[in-house]
Amino acid sequence: MSSNDPIQRRLTSQVVHAQKDMYQYAKESQDQPFNAADIYAFQNEMQDLSNANWASSQYTQYKHGIRKAIIDAIN
């Protein structure tokens, strides 16, 4: 879904980038022995993805709230 909103495009780009980083890290690590540092690094990648999704969700809720307020003010 394409968006004309530059903030939404940037947030979506961040989500995609974080997701690709997480998958890439998992793919590169799958055939190697791992230790606690590897688990911590993967957890950080997952946290980055979670944060990107949260920010995108918050912005979507913000836009919805603003639109609803405008519609309610008109009525």
PDB file with one MODEL, atoms N, CA, C and O in Angstrom:
MODEL        1
ATOM      1  N   MET A   1       0.847  -1.174   0.000  1.00  0.00           N
ATOM      2  CA  MET A   1       0.000   0.000   0.000  1.00  0.00           C
ATOM      3  C   MET A   1       0.894   1.239   0.000  1.00  0.00           C
ATOM      4  O   MET A   1       1.742   1.411   0.876  1.00  0.00           O
ATOM      5  N   SER A   2       0.694   2.071  -0.969  1.00  0.00           N
ATOM      6  CA  SER A   2       1.496   3.281  -1.113  1.00  0.00           C
ATOM      7  C   SER A   2       0.857   4.409  -0.300  1.00  0.00           C
ATOM      8  O   SER A   2      -0.365   4.515  -0.197  1.00  0.00           O
ATOM      9  N   SER A   3       1.708   5.229   0.260  1.00  0.00           N
ATOM     10  CA  SER A   3       1.221   6.337   1.070  1.00  0.00           C
ATOM     11  C   SER A   3       1.862   7.634   0.596  1.00  0.00           C
ATOM     12  O   SER A   3       3.046   7.667   0.261  1.00  0.00           O
ATOM     13  N   ASN A   4       1.065   8.707   0.569  1.00  0.00           N
ATOM     14  CA  ASN A   4       1.591  10.018   0.221  1.00  0.00           C
ATOM     15  C   ASN A   4       2.216  10.709   1.429  1.00  0.00           C
ATOM     16  O   ASN A   4       2.875  11.740   1.294  1.00  0.00           O
ATOM     17  N   ASP A   5       2.005  10.138   2.601  1.00  0.00           N
ATOM     18  CA  ASP A   5       2.500  10.721   3.837  1.00  0.00           C
ATOM     19  C   ASP A   5       3.976  10.347   4.026  1.00  0.00           C
ATOM     20  O   ASP A   5       4.293   9.169   4.192  1.00  0.00           O
ATOM     21  N   PRO A   6       4.878  11.331   4.001  1.00  0.00           N
ATOM     22  CA  PRO A   6       6.311  11.002   4.112  1.00  0.00           C
ATOM     23  C   PRO A   6       6.689  10.388   5.460  1.00  0.00           C
ATOM     24  O   PRO A   6       7.611   9.576   5.527  1.00  0.00           O
ATOM     25  N   ILE A   7       5.996  10.760   6.523  1.00  0.00           N
ATOM     26  CA  ILE A   7       6.295  10.166   7.829  1.00  0.00           C
ATOM     27  C   ILE A   7       5.912   8.695   7.827  1.00  0.00           C
ATOM     28  O   ILE A   7       6.670   7.853   8.307  1.00  0.00           O
ATOM     29  N   GLN A   8       4.732   8.382   7.287  1.00  0.00           N
ATOM     30  CA  GLN A   8       4.290   6.987   7.232  1.00  0.00           C
ATOM     31  C   GLN A   8       5.220   6.162   6.344  1.00  0.00           C
ATOM     32  O   GLN A   8       5.531   5.018   6.672  1.00  0.00           O
ATOM     33  N   ARG A   9       5.666   6.729   5.226  1.00  0.00           N
ATOM     34  CA  ARG A   9       6.609   6.011   4.354  1.00  0.00           C
ATOM     35  C   ARG A   9       7.904   5.720   5.091  1.00  0.00           C
ATOM     36  O   ARG A   9       8.458   4.627   4.973  1.00  0.00           O
ATOM     37  N   ARG A  10       8.389   6.693   5.851  1.00  0.00           N
ATOM     38  CA  ARG A  10       9.637   6.507   6.605  1.00  0.00           C
ATOM     39  C   ARG A  10       9.468   5.445   7.685  1.00  0.00           C
ATOM     40  O   ARG A  10      10.348   4.604   7.867  1.00  0.00           O
ATOM     41  N   LEU A  11       8.353   5.476   8.399  1.00  0.00           N
ATOM     42  CA  LEU A  11       8.100   4.473   9.430  1.00  0.00           C
ATOM     43  C   LEU A  11       7.990   3.072   8.823  1.00  0.00           C
ATOM     44  O   LEU A  11       8.522   2.109   9.375  1.00  0.00           O
ATOM     45  N   THR A  12       7.302   2.965   7.695  1.00  0.00           N
ATOM     46  CA  THR A  12       7.184   1.678   7.018  1.00  0.00           C
ATOM     47  C   THR A  12       8.544   1.192   6.561  1.00  0.00           C
ATOM     48  O   THR A  12       8.850   0.004   6.669  1.00  0.00           O
ATOM     49  N   SER A  13       9.355   2.091   6.055  1.00  0.00           N
ATOM     50  CA  SER A  13      10.708   1.739   5.631  1.00  0.00           C
ATOM     51  C   SER A  13      11.531   1.225   6.811  1.00  0.00           C
ATOM     52  O   SER A  13      12.292   0.267   6.672  1.00  0.00           O
ATOM     53  N   GLN A  14      11.377   1.860   7.967  1.00  0.00           N
ATOM     54  CA  GLN A  14      12.110   1.420   9.159  1.00  0.00           C
ATOM     55  C   GLN A  14      11.676   0.022   9.594  1.00  0.00           C
ATOM     56  O   GLN A  14      12.510  -0.786  10.002  1.00  0.00           O
ATOM     57  N   VAL A  15      10.375  -0.268   9.509  1.00  0.00           N
ATOM     58  CA  VAL A  15       9.878  -1.597   9.861  1.00  0.00           C
ATOM     59  C   VAL A  15      10.471  -2.647   8.917  1.00  0.00           C
ATOM     60  O   VAL A  15      10.945  -3.692   9.362  1.00  0.00           O
ATOM     61  N   VAL A  16      10.439  -2.366   7.631  1.00  0.00           N
ATOM     62  CA  VAL A  16      10.976  -3.300   6.647  1.00  0.00           C
ATOM     63  C   VAL A  16      12.470  -3.509   6.865  1.00  0.00           C
ATOM     64  O   VAL A  16      12.953  -4.640   6.808  1.00  0.00           O
ATOM     65  N   HIS A  17      13.198  -2.437   7.110  1.00  0.00           N
ATOM     66  CA  HIS A  17      14.636  -2.525   7.338  1.00  0.00           C
ATOM     67  C   HIS A  17      14.948  -3.349   8.588  1.00  0.00           C
ATOM     68  O   HIS A  17      15.836  -4.201   8.563  1.00  0.00           O
ATOM     69  N   ALA A  18      14.231  -3.102   9.665  1.00  0.00           N
ATOM     70  CA  ALA A  18      14.457  -3.848  10.905  1.00  0.00           C
ATOM     71  C   ALA A  18      14.128  -5.325  10.727  1.00  0.00           C
ATOM     72  O   ALA A  18      14.818  -6.192  11.264  1.00  0.00           O
ATOM     73  N   GLN A  19      13.068  -5.606   9.968  1.00  0.00           N
ATOM     74  CA  GLN A  19      12.680  -6.998   9.725  1.00  0.00           C
ATOM     75  C   GLN A  19      13.746  -7.714   8.894  1.00  0.00           C
ATOM     76  O   GLN A  19      14.103  -8.854   9.189  1.00  0.00           O
ATOM     77  N   LYS A  20      14.246  -7.054   7.870  1.00  0.00           N
ATOM     78  CA  LYS A  20      15.295  -7.652   7.042  1.00  0.00           C
ATOM     79  C   LYS A  20      16.562  -7.902   7.849  1.00  0.00           C
ATOM     80  O   LYS A  20      17.200  -8.943   7.698  1.00  0.00           O
ATOM     81  N   ASP A  21      16.930  -6.945   8.713  1.00  0.00           N
ATOM     82  CA  ASP A  21      18.110  -7.116   9.565  1.00  0.00           C
ATOM     83  C   ASP A  21      17.961  -8.318  10.487  1.00  0.00           C
ATOM     84  O   ASP A  21      18.900  -9.094  10.665  1.00  0.00           O
ATOM     85  N   MET A  22      16.773  -8.469  11.074  1.00  0.00           N
ATOM     86  CA  MET A  22      16.541  -9.589  11.979  1.00  0.00           C
ATOM     87  C   MET A  22      16.632 -10.918  11.235  1.00  0.00           C
ATOM     88  O   MET A  22      17.287 -11.849  11.702  1.00  0.00           O
ATOM     89  N   TYR A  23      15.978 -11.005  10.082  1.00  0.00           N
ATOM     90  CA  TYR A  23      16.022 -12.244   9.299  1.00  0.00           C
ATOM     91  C   TYR A  23      17.433 -12.548   8.816  1.00  0.00           C
ATOM     92  O   TYR A  23      17.857 -13.704   8.811  1.00  0.00           O
ATOM     93  N   GLN A  24      18.157 -11.511   8.409  1.00  0.00           N
ATOM     94  CA  GLN A  24      19.526 -11.709   7.937  1.00  0.00           C
ATOM     95  C   GLN A  24      20.418 -12.231   9.063  1.00  0.00           C
ATOM     96  O   GLN A  24      21.221 -13.141   8.856  1.00  0.00           O
ATOM     97  N   TYR A  25      20.274 -11.662  10.234  1.00  0.00           N
ATOM     98  CA  TYR A  25      21.063 -12.116  11.376  1.00  0.00           C
ATOM     99  C   TYR A  25      20.745 -13.577  11.701  1.00  0.00           C
ATOM    100  O   TYR A  25      21.651 -14.372  11.951  1.00  0.00           O
ATOM    101  N   ALA A  26      19.467 -13.921  11.696  1.00  0.00           N
ATOM    102  CA  ALA A  26      19.065 -15.304  11.986  1.00  0.00           C
ATOM    103  C   ALA A  26      19.608 -16.255  10.922  1.00  0.00           C
ATOM    104  O   ALA A  26      20.090 -17.340  11.249  1.00  0.00           O
ATOM    105  N   LYS A  27      19.534 -15.861   9.673  1.00  0.00           N
ATOM    106  CA  LYS A  27      20.016 -16.699   8.581  1.00  0.00           C
ATOM    107  C   LYS A  27      21.524 -16.922   8.677  1.00  0.00           C
ATOM    108  O   LYS A  27      22.001 -18.040   8.482  1.00  0.00           O
ATOM    109  N   GLU A  28      22.267 -15.869   8.973  1.00  0.00           N
ATOM    110  CA  GLU A  28      23.718 -15.983   9.073  1.00  0.00           C
ATOM    111  C   GLU A  28      24.145 -16.816  10.282  1.00  0.00           C
ATOM    112  O   GLU A  28      25.223 -17.409  10.275  1.00  0.00           O
ATOM    113  N   SER A  29      23.317 -16.864  11.306  1.00  0.00           N
ATOM    114  CA  SER A  29      23.678 -17.540  12.549  1.00  0.00           C
ATOM    115  C   SER A  29      23.183 -18.979  12.635  1.00  0.00           C
ATOM    116  O   SER A  29      23.562 -19.696  13.561  1.00  0.00           O
ATOM    117  N   GLN A  30      22.363 -19.414  11.715  1.00  0.00           N
ATOM    118  CA  GLN A  30      21.688 -20.693  11.892  1.00  0.00           C
ATOM    119  C   GLN A  30      22.619 -21.905  11.843  1.00  0.00           C
ATOM    120  O   GLN A  30      22.329 -22.898  12.509  1.00  0.00           O
ATOM    121  N   ASP A  31      23.704 -21.877  11.101  1.00  0.00           N
ATOM    122  CA  ASP A  31      24.583 -23.035  10.976  1.00  0.00           C
ATOM    123  C   ASP A  31      25.817 -22.946  11.864  1.00  0.00           C
ATOM    124  O   ASP A  31      26.732 -23.759  11.737  1.00  0.00           O
ATOM    125  N   GLN A  32      25.848 -21.982  12.747  1.00  0.00           N
ATOM    126  CA  GLN A  32      27.010 -21.786  13.605  1.00  0.00           C
ATOM    127  C   GLN A  32      26.628 -22.038  15.057  1.00  0.00           C
ATOM    128  O   GLN A  32      25.484 -21.815  15.455  1.00  0.00           O
ATOM    129  N   PRO A  33      27.588 -22.503  15.842  1.00  0.00           N
ATOM    130  CA  PRO A  33      27.291 -22.611  17.277  1.00  0.00           C
ATOM    131  C   PRO A  33      27.038 -21.213  17.847  1.00  0.00           C
ATOM    132  O   PRO A  33      27.643 -20.241  17.392  1.00  0.00           O
ATOM    133  N   PHE A  34      26.169 -21.108  18.818  1.00  0.00           N
ATOM    134  CA  PHE A  34      25.847 -19.793  19.364  1.00  0.00           C
ATOM    135  C   PHE A  34      26.137 -19.757  20.852  1.00  0.00           C
ATOM    136  O   PHE A  34      26.252 -20.790  21.511  1.00  0.00           O
ATOM    137  N   ASN A  35      26.248 -18.565  21.351  1.00  0.00           N
ATOM    138  CA  ASN A  35      26.486 -18.355  22.778  1.00  0.00           C
ATOM    139  C   ASN A  35      25.546 -17.264  23.278  1.00  0.00           C
ATOM    140  O   ASN A  35      24.670 -16.808  22.544  1.00  0.00           O
ATOM    141  N   ALA A  36      25.726 -16.856  24.502  1.00  0.00           N
ATOM    142  CA  ALA A  36      24.843 -15.853  25.098  1.00  0.00           C
ATOM    143  C   ALA A  36      24.898 -14.524  24.345  1.00  0.00           C
ATOM    144  O   ALA A  36      23.881 -13.839  24.232  1.00  0.00           O
ATOM    145  N   ALA A  37      26.069 -14.152  23.829  1.00  0.00           N
ATOM    146  CA  ALA A  37      26.181 -12.891  23.084  1.00  0.00           C
ATOM    147  C   ALA A  37      25.347 -12.933  21.807  1.00  0.00           C
ATOM    148  O   ALA A  37      24.759 -11.924  21.416  1.00  0.00           O
ATOM    149  N   ASP A  38      25.293 -14.085  21.161  1.00  0.00           N
ATOM    150  CA  ASP A  38      24.481 -14.230  19.956  1.00  0.00           C
ATOM    151  C   ASP A  38      22.993 -14.098  20.275  1.00  0.00           C
ATOM    152  O   ASP A  38      22.239 -13.463  19.538  1.00  0.00           O
ATOM    153  N   ILE A  39      22.595 -14.698  21.364  1.00  0.00           N
ATOM    154  CA  ILE A  39      21.195 -14.607  21.786  1.00  0.00           C
ATOM    155  C   ILE A  39      20.841 -13.154  22.113  1.00  0.00           C
ATOM    156  O   ILE A  39      19.764 -12.674  21.760  1.00  0.00           O
ATOM    157  N   TYR A  40      21.752 -12.467  22.786  1.00  0.00           N
ATOM    158  CA  TYR A  40      21.538 -11.065  23.125  1.00  0.00           C
ATOM    159  C   TYR A  40      21.449 -10.203  21.856  1.00  0.00           C
ATOM    160  O   TYR A  40      20.607  -9.309  21.767  1.00  0.00           O
ATOM    161  N   ALA A  41      22.316 -10.476  20.880  1.00  0.00           N
ATOM    162  CA  ALA A  41      22.301  -9.719  19.626  1.00  0.00           C
ATOM    163  C   ALA A  41      20.991  -9.955  18.867  1.00  0.00           C
ATOM    164  O   ALA A  41      20.415  -9.017  18.314  1.00  0.00           O
ATOM    165  N   PHE A  42      20.525 -11.197  18.841  1.00  0.00           N
ATOM    166  CA  PHE A  42      19.258 -11.485  18.163  1.00  0.00           C
ATOM    167  C   PHE A  42      18.096 -10.820  18.895  1.00  0.00           C
ATOM    168  O   PHE A  42      17.168 -10.312  18.266  1.00  0.00           O
ATOM    169  N   GLN A  43      18.152 -10.826  20.216  1.00  0.00           N
ATOM    170  CA  GLN A  43      17.114 -10.152  20.991  1.00  0.00           C
ATOM    171  C   GLN A  43      17.091  -8.662  20.664  1.00  0.00           C
ATOM    172  O   GLN A  43      16.016  -8.069  20.570  1.00  0.00           O
ATOM    173  N   ASN A  44      18.243  -8.060  20.492  1.00  0.00           N
ATOM    174  CA  ASN A  44      18.310  -6.644  20.121  1.00  0.00           C
ATOM    175  C   ASN A  44      17.696  -6.402  18.751  1.00  0.00           C
ATOM    176  O   ASN A  44      17.002  -5.405  18.550  1.00  0.00           O
ATOM    177  N   GLU A  45      17.946  -7.305  17.807  1.00  0.00           N
ATOM    178  CA  GLU A  45      17.333  -7.181  16.480  1.00  0.00           C
ATOM    179  C   GLU A  45      15.809  -7.267  16.590  1.00  0.00           C
ATOM    180  O   GLU A  45      15.091  -6.505  15.942  1.00  0.00           O
ATOM    181  N   MET A  46      15.327  -8.191  17.408  1.00  0.00           N
ATOM    182  CA  MET A  46      13.879  -8.325  17.602  1.00  0.00           C
ATOM    183  C   MET A  46      13.301  -7.077  18.273  1.00  0.00           C
ATOM    184  O   MET A  46      12.195  -6.650  17.941  1.00  0.00           O
ATOM    185  N   GLN A  47      14.039  -6.497  19.211  1.00  0.00           N
ATOM    186  CA  GLN A  47      13.578  -5.279  19.888  1.00  0.00           C
ATOM    187  C   GLN A  47      13.508  -4.109  18.906  1.00  0.00           C
ATOM    188  O   GLN A  47      12.582  -3.300  18.968  1.00  0.00           O
ATOM    189  N   ASP A  48      14.478  -4.019  18.008  1.00  0.00           N
ATOM    190  CA  ASP A  48      14.447  -2.975  16.979  1.00  0.00           C
ATOM    191  C   ASP A  48      13.198  -3.107  16.118  1.00  0.00           C
ATOM    192  O   ASP A  48      12.549  -2.111  15.798  1.00  0.00           O
ATOM    193  N   LEU A  49      12.864  -4.339  15.744  1.00  0.00           N
ATOM    194  CA  LEU A  49      11.659  -4.567  14.942  1.00  0.00           C
ATOM    195  C   LEU A  49      10.411  -4.199  15.739  1.00  0.00           C
ATOM    196  O   LEU A  49       9.494  -3.571  15.209  1.00  0.00           O
ATOM    197  N   SER A  50      10.377  -4.583  16.986  1.00  0.00           N
ATOM    198  CA  SER A  50       9.239  -4.254  17.840  1.00  0.00           C
ATOM    199  C   SER A  50       9.068  -2.745  17.984  1.00  0.00           C
ATOM    200  O   SER A  50       7.950  -2.234  17.911  1.00  0.00           O
ATOM    201  N   ASN A  51      10.166  -2.039  18.186  1.00  0.00           N
ATOM    202  CA  ASN A  51      10.105  -0.581  18.320  1.00  0.00           C
ATOM    203  C   ASN A  51       9.614   0.080  17.038  1.00  0.00           C
ATOM    204  O   ASN A  51       8.822   1.021  17.086  1.00  0.00           O
ATOM    205  N   ALA A  52      10.080  -0.407  15.900  1.00  0.00           N
ATOM    206  CA  ALA A  52       9.647   0.157  14.618  1.00  0.00           C
ATOM    207  C   ALA A  52       8.151  -0.068  14.409  1.00  0.00           C
ATOM    208  O   ALA A  52       7.445   0.829  13.949  1.00  0.00           O
ATOM    209  N   ASN A  53       7.671  -1.260  14.746  1.00  0.00           N
ATOM    210  CA  ASN A  53       6.237  -1.544  14.628  1.00  0.00           C
ATOM    211  C   ASN A  53       5.422  -0.677  15.580  1.00  0.00           C
ATOM    212  O   ASN A  53       4.355  -0.184  15.216  1.00  0.00           O
ATOM    213  N   TRP A  54       5.921  -0.492  16.792  1.00  0.00           N
ATOM    214  CA  TRP A  54       5.210   0.333  17.768  1.00  0.00           C
ATOM    215  C   TRP A  54       5.086   1.768  17.275  1.00  0.00           C
ATOM    216  O   TRP A  54       4.012   2.364  17.350  1.00  0.00           O
ATOM    217  N   ALA A  55       6.185   2.322  16.773  1.00  0.00           N
ATOM    218  CA  ALA A  55       6.168   3.706  16.289  1.00  0.00           C
ATOM    219  C   ALA A  55       5.186   3.869  15.136  1.00  0.00           C
ATOM    220  O   ALA A  55       4.445   4.850  15.080  1.00  0.00           O
ATOM    221  N   SER A  56       5.181   2.917  14.226  1.00  0.00           N
ATOM    222  CA  SER A  56       4.256   2.969  13.094  1.00  0.00           C
ATOM    223  C   SER A  56       2.812   2.896  13.579  1.00  0.00           C
ATOM    224  O   SER A  56       1.950   3.622  13.085  1.00  0.00           O
ATOM    225  N   SER A  57       2.554   2.032  14.532  1.00  0.00           N
ATOM    226  CA  SER A  57       1.208   1.894  15.086  1.00  0.00           C
ATOM    227  C   SER A  57       0.758   3.175  15.793  1.00  0.00           C
ATOM    228  O   SER A  57      -0.383   3.609  15.633  1.00  0.00           O
ATOM    229  N   GLN A  58       1.651   3.772  16.570  1.00  0.00           N
ATOM    230  CA  GLN A  58       1.313   5.003  17.275  1.00  0.00           C
ATOM    231  C   GLN A  58       0.978   6.125  16.303  1.00  0.00           C
ATOM    232  O   GLN A  58       0.046   6.897  16.531  1.00  0.00           O
ATOM    233  N   TYR A  59       1.739   6.212  15.222  1.00  0.00           N
ATOM    234  CA  TYR A  59       1.482   7.253  14.229  1.00  0.00           C
ATOM    235  C   TYR A  59       0.125   7.027  13.554  1.00  0.00           C
ATOM    236  O   TYR A  59      -0.619   7.977  13.309  1.00  0.00           O
ATOM    237  N   THR A  60      -0.185   5.779  13.259  1.00  0.00           N
ATOM    238  CA  THR A  60      -1.483   5.467  12.645  1.00  0.00           C
ATOM    239  C   THR A  60      -2.624   5.854  13.589  1.00  0.00           C
ATOM    240  O   THR A  60      -3.625   6.422  13.153  1.00  0.00           O
ATOM    241  N   GLN A  61      -2.476   5.548  14.875  1.00  0.00           N
ATOM    242  CA  GLN A  61      -3.500   5.934  15.848  1.00  0.00           C
ATOM    243  C   GLN A  61      -3.621   7.452  15.957  1.00  0.00           C
ATOM    244  O   GLN A  61      -4.723   7.987  16.075  1.00  0.00           O
ATOM    245  N   TYR A  62      -2.495   8.132  15.917  1.00  0.00           N
ATOM    246  CA  TYR A  62      -2.495   9.595  15.961  1.00  0.00           C
ATOM    247  C   TYR A  62      -3.271  10.171  14.779  1.00  0.00           C
ATOM    248  O   TYR A  62      -4.120  11.046  14.951  1.00  0.00           O
ATOM    249  N   LYS A  63      -2.970   9.668  13.570  1.00  0.00           N
ATOM    250  CA  LYS A  63      -3.670  10.179  12.378  1.00  0.00           C
ATOM    251  C   LYS A  63      -5.164   9.912  12.474  1.00  0.00           C
ATOM    252  O   LYS A  63      -5.974  10.770  12.122  1.00  0.00           O
ATOM    253  N   HIS A  64      -5.531   8.733  12.946  1.00  0.00           N
ATOM    254  CA  HIS A  64      -6.949   8.408  13.086  1.00  0.00           C
ATOM    255  C   HIS A  64      -7.620   9.366  14.075  1.00  0.00           C
ATOM    256  O   HIS A  64      -8.718   9.861  13.821  1.00  0.00           O
ATOM    257  N   GLY A  65      -6.954   9.619  15.197  1.00  0.00           N
ATOM    258  CA  GLY A  65      -7.515  10.518  16.204  1.00  0.00           C
ATOM    259  C   GLY A  65      -7.707  11.932  15.683  1.00  0.00           C
ATOM    260  O   GLY A  65      -8.724  12.569  15.956  1.00  0.00           O
ATOM    261  N   ILE A  66      -6.727  12.420  14.932  1.00  0.00           N
ATOM    262  CA  ILE A  66      -6.827  13.766  14.354  1.00  0.00           C
ATOM    263  C   ILE A  66      -7.988  13.830  13.363  1.00  0.00           C
ATOM    264  O   ILE A  66      -8.777  14.774  13.383  1.00  0.00           O
ATOM    265  N   ARG A  67      -8.086  12.834  12.510  1.00  0.00           N
ATOM    266  CA  ARG A  67      -9.189  12.819  11.521  1.00  0.00           C
ATOM    267  C   ARG A  67     -10.540  12.754  12.204  1.00  0.00           C
ATOM    268  O   ARG A  67     -11.478  13.449  11.812  1.00  0.00           O
ATOM    269  N   LYS A  68     -10.639  11.918  13.226  1.00  0.00           N
ATOM    270  CA  LYS A  68     -11.898  11.808  13.958  1.00  0.00           C
ATOM    271  C   LYS A  68     -12.248  13.133  14.638  1.00  0.00           C
ATOM    272  O   LYS A  68     -13.410  13.539  14.628  1.00  0.00           O
ATOM    273  N   ALA A  69     -11.272  13.803  15.220  1.00  0.00           N
ATOM    274  CA  ALA A  69     -11.507  15.098  15.870  1.00  0.00           C
ATOM    275  C   ALA A  69     -12.001  16.133  14.863  1.00  0.00           C
ATOM    276  O   ALA A  69     -12.902  16.919  15.157  1.00  0.00           O
ATOM    277  N   ILE A  70     -11.404  16.124  13.680  1.00  0.00           N
ATOM    278  CA  ILE A  70     -11.830  17.068  12.641  1.00  0.00           C
ATOM    279  C   ILE A  70     -13.260  16.797  12.213  1.00  0.00           C
ATOM    280  O   ILE A  70     -14.063  17.721  12.087  1.00  0.00           O
ATOM    281  N   ILE A  71     -13.582  15.514  11.988  1.00  0.00           N
ATOM    282  CA  ILE A  71     -14.950  15.151  11.594  1.00  0.00           C
ATOM    283  C   ILE A  71     -15.942  15.513  12.680  1.00  0.00           C
ATOM    284  O   ILE A  71     -17.021  16.033  12.395  1.00  0.00           O
ATOM    285  N   ASP A  72     -15.576  15.238  13.934  1.00  0.00           N
ATOM    286  CA  ASP A  72     -16.472  15.569  15.056  1.00  0.00           C
ATOM    287  C   ASP A  72     -16.657  17.066  15.181  1.00  0.00           C
ATOM    288  O   ASP A  72     -17.746  17.523  15.530  1.00  0.00           O
ATOM    289  N   ALA A  73     -15.606  17.852  14.902  1.00  0.00           N
ATOM    290  CA  ALA A  73     -15.718  19.308  14.979  1.00  0.00           C
ATOM    291  C   ALA A  73     -16.623  19.860  13.887  1.00  0.00           C
ATOM    292  O   ALA A  73     -17.314  20.858  14.090  1.00  0.00           O
ATOM    293  N   ILE A  74     -16.616  19.214  12.744  1.00  0.00           N
ATOM    294  CA  ILE A  74     -17.477  19.660  11.630  1.00  0.00           C
ATOM    295  C   ILE A  74     -18.930  19.366  11.940  1.00  0.00           C
ATOM    296  O   ILE A  74     -19.816  20.157  11.616  1.00  0.00           O
ATOM    297  N   ASN A  75     -19.171  18.226  12.568  1.00  0.00           N
ATOM    298  CA  ASN A  75     -20.558  17.840  12.876  1.00  0.00           C
ATOM    299  C   ASN A  75     -20.994  18.611  14.060  1.00  0.00           C
ATOM    300  O   ASN A  75     -22.129  18.460  14.511  1.00  0.00           O
TER     301      ASN A  75
ENDMDL
END
